[in-house]
PDB file of N, CA and C in Angstrom:
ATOM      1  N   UNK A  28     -48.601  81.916 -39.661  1.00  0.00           N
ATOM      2  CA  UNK A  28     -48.280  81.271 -38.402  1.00  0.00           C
ATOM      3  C   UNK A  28     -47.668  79.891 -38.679  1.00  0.00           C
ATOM      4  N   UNK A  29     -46.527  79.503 -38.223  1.00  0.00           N
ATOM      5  CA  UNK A  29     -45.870  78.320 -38.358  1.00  0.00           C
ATOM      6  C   UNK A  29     -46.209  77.474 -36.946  1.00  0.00           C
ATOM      7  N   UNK A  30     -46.591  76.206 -37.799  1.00  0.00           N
ATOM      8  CA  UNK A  30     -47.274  75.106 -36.837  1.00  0.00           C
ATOM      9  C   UNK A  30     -46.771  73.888 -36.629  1.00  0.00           C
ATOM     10  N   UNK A  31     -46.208  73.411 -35.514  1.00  0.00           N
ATOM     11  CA  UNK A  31     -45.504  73.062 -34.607  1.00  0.00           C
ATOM     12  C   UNK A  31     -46.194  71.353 -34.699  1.00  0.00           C
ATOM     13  N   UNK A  32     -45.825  70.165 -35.248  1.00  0.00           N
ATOM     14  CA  UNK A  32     -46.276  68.627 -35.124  1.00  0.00           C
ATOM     15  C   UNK A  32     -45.333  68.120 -34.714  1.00  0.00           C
ATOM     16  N   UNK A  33     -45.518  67.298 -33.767  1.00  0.00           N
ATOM     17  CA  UNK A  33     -44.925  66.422 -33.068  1.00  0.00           C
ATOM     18  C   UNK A  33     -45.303  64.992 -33.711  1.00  0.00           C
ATOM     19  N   UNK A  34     -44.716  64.071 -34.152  1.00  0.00           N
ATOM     20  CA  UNK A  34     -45.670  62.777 -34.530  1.00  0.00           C
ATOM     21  C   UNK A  34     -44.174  61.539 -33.421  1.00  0.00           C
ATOM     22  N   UNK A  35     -44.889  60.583 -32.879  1.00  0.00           N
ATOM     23  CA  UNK A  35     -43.920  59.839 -32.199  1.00  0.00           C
ATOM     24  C   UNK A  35     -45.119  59.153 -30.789  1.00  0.00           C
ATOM     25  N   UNK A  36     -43.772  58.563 -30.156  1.00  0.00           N
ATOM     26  CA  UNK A  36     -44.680  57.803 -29.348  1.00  0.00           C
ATOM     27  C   UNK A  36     -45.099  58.689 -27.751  1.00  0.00           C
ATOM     28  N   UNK A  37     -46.333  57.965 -27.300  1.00  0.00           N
ATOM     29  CA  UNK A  37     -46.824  58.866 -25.718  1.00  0.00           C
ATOM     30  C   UNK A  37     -46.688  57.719 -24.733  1.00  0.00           C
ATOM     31  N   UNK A  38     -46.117  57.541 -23.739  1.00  0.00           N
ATOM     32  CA  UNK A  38     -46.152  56.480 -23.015  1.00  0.00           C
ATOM     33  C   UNK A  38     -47.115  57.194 -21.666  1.00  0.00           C
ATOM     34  N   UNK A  39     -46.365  56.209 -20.819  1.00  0.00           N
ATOM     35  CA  UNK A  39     -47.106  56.368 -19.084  1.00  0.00           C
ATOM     36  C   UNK A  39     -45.523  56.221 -18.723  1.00  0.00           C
ATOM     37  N   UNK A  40     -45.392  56.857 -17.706  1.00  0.00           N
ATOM     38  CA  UNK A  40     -43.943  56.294 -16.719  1.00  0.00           C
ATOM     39  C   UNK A  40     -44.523  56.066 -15.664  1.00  0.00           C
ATOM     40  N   UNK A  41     -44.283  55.601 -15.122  1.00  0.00           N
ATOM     41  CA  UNK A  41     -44.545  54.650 -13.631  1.00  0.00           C
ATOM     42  C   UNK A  41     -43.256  54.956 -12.998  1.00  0.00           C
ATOM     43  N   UNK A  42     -43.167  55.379 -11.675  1.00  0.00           N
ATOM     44  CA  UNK A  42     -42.176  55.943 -10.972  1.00  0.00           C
ATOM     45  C   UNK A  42     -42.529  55.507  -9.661  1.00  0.00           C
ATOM     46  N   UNK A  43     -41.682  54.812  -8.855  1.00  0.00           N
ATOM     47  CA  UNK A  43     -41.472  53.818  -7.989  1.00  0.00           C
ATOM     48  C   UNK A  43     -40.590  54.715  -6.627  1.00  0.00           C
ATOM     49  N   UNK A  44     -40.830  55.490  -6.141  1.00  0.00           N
ATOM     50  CA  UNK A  44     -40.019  55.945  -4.734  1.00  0.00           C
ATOM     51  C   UNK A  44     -40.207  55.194  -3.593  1.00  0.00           C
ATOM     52  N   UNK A  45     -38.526  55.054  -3.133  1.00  0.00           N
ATOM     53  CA  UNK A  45     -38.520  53.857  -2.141  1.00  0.00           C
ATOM     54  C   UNK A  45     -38.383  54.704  -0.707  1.00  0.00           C
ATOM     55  N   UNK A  46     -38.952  54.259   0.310  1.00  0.00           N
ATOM     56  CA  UNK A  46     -38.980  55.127   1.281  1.00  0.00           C
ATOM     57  C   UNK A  46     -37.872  54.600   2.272  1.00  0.00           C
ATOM     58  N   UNK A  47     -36.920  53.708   1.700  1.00  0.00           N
ATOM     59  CA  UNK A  47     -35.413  53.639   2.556  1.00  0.00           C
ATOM     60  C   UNK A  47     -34.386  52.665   1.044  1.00  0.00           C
ATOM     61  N   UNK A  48     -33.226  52.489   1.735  1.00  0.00           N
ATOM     62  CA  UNK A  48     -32.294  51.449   0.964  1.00  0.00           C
ATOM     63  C   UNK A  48     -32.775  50.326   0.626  1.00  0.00           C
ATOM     64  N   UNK A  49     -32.519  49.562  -0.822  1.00  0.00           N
ATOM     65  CA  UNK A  49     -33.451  48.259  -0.843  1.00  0.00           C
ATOM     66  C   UNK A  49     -32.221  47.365  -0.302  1.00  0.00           C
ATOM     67  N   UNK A  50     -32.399  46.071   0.368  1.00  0.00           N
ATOM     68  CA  UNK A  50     -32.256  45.152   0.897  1.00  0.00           C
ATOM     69  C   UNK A  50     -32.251  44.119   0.159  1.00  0.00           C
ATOM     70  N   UNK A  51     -31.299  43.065   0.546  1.00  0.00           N
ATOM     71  CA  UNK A  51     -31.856  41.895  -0.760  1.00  0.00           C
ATOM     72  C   UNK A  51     -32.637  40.749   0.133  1.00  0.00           C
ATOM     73  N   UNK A  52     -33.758  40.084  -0.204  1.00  0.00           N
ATOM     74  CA  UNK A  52     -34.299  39.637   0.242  1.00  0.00           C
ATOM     75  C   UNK A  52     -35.470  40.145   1.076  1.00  0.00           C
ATOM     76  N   UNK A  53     -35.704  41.229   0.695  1.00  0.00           N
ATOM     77  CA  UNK A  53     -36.444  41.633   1.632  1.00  0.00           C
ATOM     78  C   UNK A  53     -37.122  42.516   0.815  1.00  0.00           C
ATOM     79  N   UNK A  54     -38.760  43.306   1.597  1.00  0.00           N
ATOM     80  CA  UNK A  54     -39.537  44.158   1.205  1.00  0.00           C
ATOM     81  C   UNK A  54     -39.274  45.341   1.295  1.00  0.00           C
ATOM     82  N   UNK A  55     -39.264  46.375   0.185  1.00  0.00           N
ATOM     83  CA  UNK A  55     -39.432  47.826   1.065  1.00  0.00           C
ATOM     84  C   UNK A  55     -40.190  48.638   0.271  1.00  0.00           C
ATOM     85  N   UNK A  56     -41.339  49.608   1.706  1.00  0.00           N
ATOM     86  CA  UNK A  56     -41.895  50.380   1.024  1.00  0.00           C
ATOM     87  C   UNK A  56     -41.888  51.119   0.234  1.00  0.00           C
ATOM     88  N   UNK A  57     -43.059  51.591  -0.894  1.00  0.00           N
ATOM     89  CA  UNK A  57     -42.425  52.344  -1.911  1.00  0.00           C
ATOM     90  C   UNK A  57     -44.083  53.345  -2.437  1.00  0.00           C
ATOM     91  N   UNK A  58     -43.808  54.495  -2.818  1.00  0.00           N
ATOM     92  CA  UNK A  58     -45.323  55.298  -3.534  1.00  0.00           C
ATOM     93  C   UNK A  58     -44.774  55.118  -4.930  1.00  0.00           C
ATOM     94  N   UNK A  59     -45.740  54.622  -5.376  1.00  0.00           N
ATOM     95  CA  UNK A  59     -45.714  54.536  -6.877  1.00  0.00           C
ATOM     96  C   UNK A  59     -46.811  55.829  -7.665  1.00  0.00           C
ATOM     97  N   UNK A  60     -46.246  56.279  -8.302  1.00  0.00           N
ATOM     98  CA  UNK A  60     -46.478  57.690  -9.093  1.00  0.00           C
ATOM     99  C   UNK A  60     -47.047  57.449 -10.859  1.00  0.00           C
ATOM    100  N   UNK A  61     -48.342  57.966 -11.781  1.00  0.00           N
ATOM    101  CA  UNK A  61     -47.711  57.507 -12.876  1.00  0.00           C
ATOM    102  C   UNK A  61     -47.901  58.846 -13.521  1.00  0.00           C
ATOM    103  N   UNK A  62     -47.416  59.016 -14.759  1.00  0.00           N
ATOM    104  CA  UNK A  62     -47.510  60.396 -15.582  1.00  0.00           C
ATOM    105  C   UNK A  62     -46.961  60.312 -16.734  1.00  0.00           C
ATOM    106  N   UNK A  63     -47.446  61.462 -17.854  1.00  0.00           N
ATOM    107  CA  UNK A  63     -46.944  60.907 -19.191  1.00  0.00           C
ATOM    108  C   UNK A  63     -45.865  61.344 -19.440  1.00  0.00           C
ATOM    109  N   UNK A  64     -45.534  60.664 -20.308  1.00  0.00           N
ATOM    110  CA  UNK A  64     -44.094  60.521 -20.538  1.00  0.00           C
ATOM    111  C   UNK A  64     -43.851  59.901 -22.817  1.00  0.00           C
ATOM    112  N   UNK A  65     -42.962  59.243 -23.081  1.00  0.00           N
ATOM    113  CA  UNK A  65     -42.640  59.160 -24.300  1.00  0.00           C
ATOM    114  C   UNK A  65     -41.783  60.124 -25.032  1.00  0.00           C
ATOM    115  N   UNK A  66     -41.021  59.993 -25.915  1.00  0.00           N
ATOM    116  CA  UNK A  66     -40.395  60.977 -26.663  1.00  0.00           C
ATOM    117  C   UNK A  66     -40.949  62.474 -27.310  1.00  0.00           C
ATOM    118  N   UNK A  67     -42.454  61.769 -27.921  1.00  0.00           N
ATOM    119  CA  UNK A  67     -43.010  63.141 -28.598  1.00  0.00           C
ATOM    120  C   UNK A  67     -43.762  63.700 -27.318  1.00  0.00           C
ATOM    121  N   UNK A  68     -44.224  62.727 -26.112  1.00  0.00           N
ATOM    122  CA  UNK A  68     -45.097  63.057 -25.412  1.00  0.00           C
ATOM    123  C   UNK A  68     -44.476  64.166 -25.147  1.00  0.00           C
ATOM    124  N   UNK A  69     -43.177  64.117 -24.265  1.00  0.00           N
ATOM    125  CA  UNK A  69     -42.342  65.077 -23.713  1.00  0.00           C
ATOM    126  C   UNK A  69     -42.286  66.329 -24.579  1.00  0.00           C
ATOM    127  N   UNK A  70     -41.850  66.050 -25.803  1.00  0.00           N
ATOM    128  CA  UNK A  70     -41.616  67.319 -26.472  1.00  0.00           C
ATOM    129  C   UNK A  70     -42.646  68.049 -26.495  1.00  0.00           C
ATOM    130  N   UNK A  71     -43.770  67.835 -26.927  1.00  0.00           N
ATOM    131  CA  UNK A  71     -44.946  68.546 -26.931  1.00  0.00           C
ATOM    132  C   UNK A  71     -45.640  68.762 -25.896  1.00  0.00           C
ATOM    133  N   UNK A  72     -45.367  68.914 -24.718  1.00  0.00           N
ATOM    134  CA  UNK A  72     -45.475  69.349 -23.556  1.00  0.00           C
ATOM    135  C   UNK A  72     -44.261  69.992 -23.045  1.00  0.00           C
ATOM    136  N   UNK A  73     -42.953  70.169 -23.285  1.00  0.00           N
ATOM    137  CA  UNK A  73     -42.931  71.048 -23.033  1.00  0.00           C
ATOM    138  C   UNK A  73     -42.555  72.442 -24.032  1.00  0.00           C
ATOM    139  N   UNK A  74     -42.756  71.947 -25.250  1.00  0.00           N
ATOM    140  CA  UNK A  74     -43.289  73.257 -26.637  1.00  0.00           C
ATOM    141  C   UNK A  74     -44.712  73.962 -25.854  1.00  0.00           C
ATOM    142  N   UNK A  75     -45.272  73.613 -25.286  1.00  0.00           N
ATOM    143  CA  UNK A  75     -46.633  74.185 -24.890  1.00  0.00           C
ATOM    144  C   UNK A  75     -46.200  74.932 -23.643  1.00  0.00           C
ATOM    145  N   UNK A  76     -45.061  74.478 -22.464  1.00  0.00           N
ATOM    146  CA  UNK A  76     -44.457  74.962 -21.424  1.00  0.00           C
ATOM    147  C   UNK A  76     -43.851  76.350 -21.997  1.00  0.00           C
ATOM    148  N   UNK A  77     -43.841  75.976 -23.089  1.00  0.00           N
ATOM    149  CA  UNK A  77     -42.840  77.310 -23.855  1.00  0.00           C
ATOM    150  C   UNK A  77     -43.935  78.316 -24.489  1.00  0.00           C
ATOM    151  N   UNK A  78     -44.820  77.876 -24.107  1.00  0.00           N
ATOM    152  CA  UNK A  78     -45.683  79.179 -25.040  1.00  0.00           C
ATOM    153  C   UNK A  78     -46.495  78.843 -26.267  1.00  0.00           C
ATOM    154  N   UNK A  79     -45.498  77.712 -26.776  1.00  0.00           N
ATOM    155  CA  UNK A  79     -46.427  76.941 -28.327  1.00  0.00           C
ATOM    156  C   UNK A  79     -47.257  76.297 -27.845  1.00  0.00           C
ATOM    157  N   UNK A  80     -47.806  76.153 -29.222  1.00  0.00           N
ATOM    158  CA  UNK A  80     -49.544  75.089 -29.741  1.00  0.00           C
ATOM    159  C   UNK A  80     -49.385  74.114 -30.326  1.00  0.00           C
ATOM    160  N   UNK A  81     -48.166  73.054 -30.087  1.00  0.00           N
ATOM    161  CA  UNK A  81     -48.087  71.711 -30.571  1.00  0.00           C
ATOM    162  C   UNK A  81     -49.312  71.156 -31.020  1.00  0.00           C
ATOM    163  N   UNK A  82     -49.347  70.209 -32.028  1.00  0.00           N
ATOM    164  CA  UNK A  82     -49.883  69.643 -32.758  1.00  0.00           C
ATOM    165  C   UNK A  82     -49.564  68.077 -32.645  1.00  0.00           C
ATOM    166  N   UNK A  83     -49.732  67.630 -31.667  1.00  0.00           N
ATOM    167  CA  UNK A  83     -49.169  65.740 -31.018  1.00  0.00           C
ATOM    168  C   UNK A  83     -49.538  64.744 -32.041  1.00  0.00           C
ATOM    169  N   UNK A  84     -49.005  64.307 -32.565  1.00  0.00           N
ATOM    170  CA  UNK A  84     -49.815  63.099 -33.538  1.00  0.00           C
ATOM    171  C   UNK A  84     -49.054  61.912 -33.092  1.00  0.00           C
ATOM    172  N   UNK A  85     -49.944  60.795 -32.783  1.00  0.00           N
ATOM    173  CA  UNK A  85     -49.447  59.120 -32.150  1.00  0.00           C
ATOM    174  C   UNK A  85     -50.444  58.641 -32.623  1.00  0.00           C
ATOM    175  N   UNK A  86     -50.294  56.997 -32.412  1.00  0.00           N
ATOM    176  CA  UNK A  86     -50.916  55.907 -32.520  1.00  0.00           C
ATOM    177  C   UNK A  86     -51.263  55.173 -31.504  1.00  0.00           C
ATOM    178  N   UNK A  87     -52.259  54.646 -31.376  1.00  0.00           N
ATOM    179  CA  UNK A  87     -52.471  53.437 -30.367  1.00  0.00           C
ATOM    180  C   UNK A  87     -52.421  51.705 -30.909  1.00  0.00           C
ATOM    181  N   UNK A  88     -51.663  51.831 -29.370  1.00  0.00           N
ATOM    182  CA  UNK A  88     -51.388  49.956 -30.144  1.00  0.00           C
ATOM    183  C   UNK A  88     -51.847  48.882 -29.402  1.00  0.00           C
ATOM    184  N   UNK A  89     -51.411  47.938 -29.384  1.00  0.00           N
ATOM    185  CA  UNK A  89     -52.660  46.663 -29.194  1.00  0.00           C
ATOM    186  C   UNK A  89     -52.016  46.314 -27.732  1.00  0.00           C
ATOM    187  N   UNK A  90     -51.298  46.952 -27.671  1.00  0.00           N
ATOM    188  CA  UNK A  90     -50.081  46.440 -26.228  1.00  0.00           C
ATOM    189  C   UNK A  90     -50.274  46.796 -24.883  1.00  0.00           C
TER     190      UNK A  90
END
């Protein structure tokens, strides 16, 4: 069986939908969304969408 590593970074995305045109000077409502995201994050989610058993390897950092 050939096994599938991902090594790279996992973030958060934060996703900001505005519920009209922004304005300058002014406020506008918005739902803020968050979910993972990153380069390897992505890949290895969707290798697993596909049927594989990724193997995710990251680091945590001080940030």
């Amino acid at each position: 069986m050939t096994r599938i590593v991902v090594l790279g970074d996992v973030m958060v995305d934060v996703v900001a939908r505005l519920s009209g045109p922004v304005a300058i000077g002014s406020d506008s409502a918005a739902s803020v969304s968050f979910g993972g995201g990153g380069s390897a994050g992505n890949v290895a989610a969707w290798l697993a969408h596909a049927g594989e058993t990724p193997l995710l390897v990251g680091r945590v950092g001080a940030d």
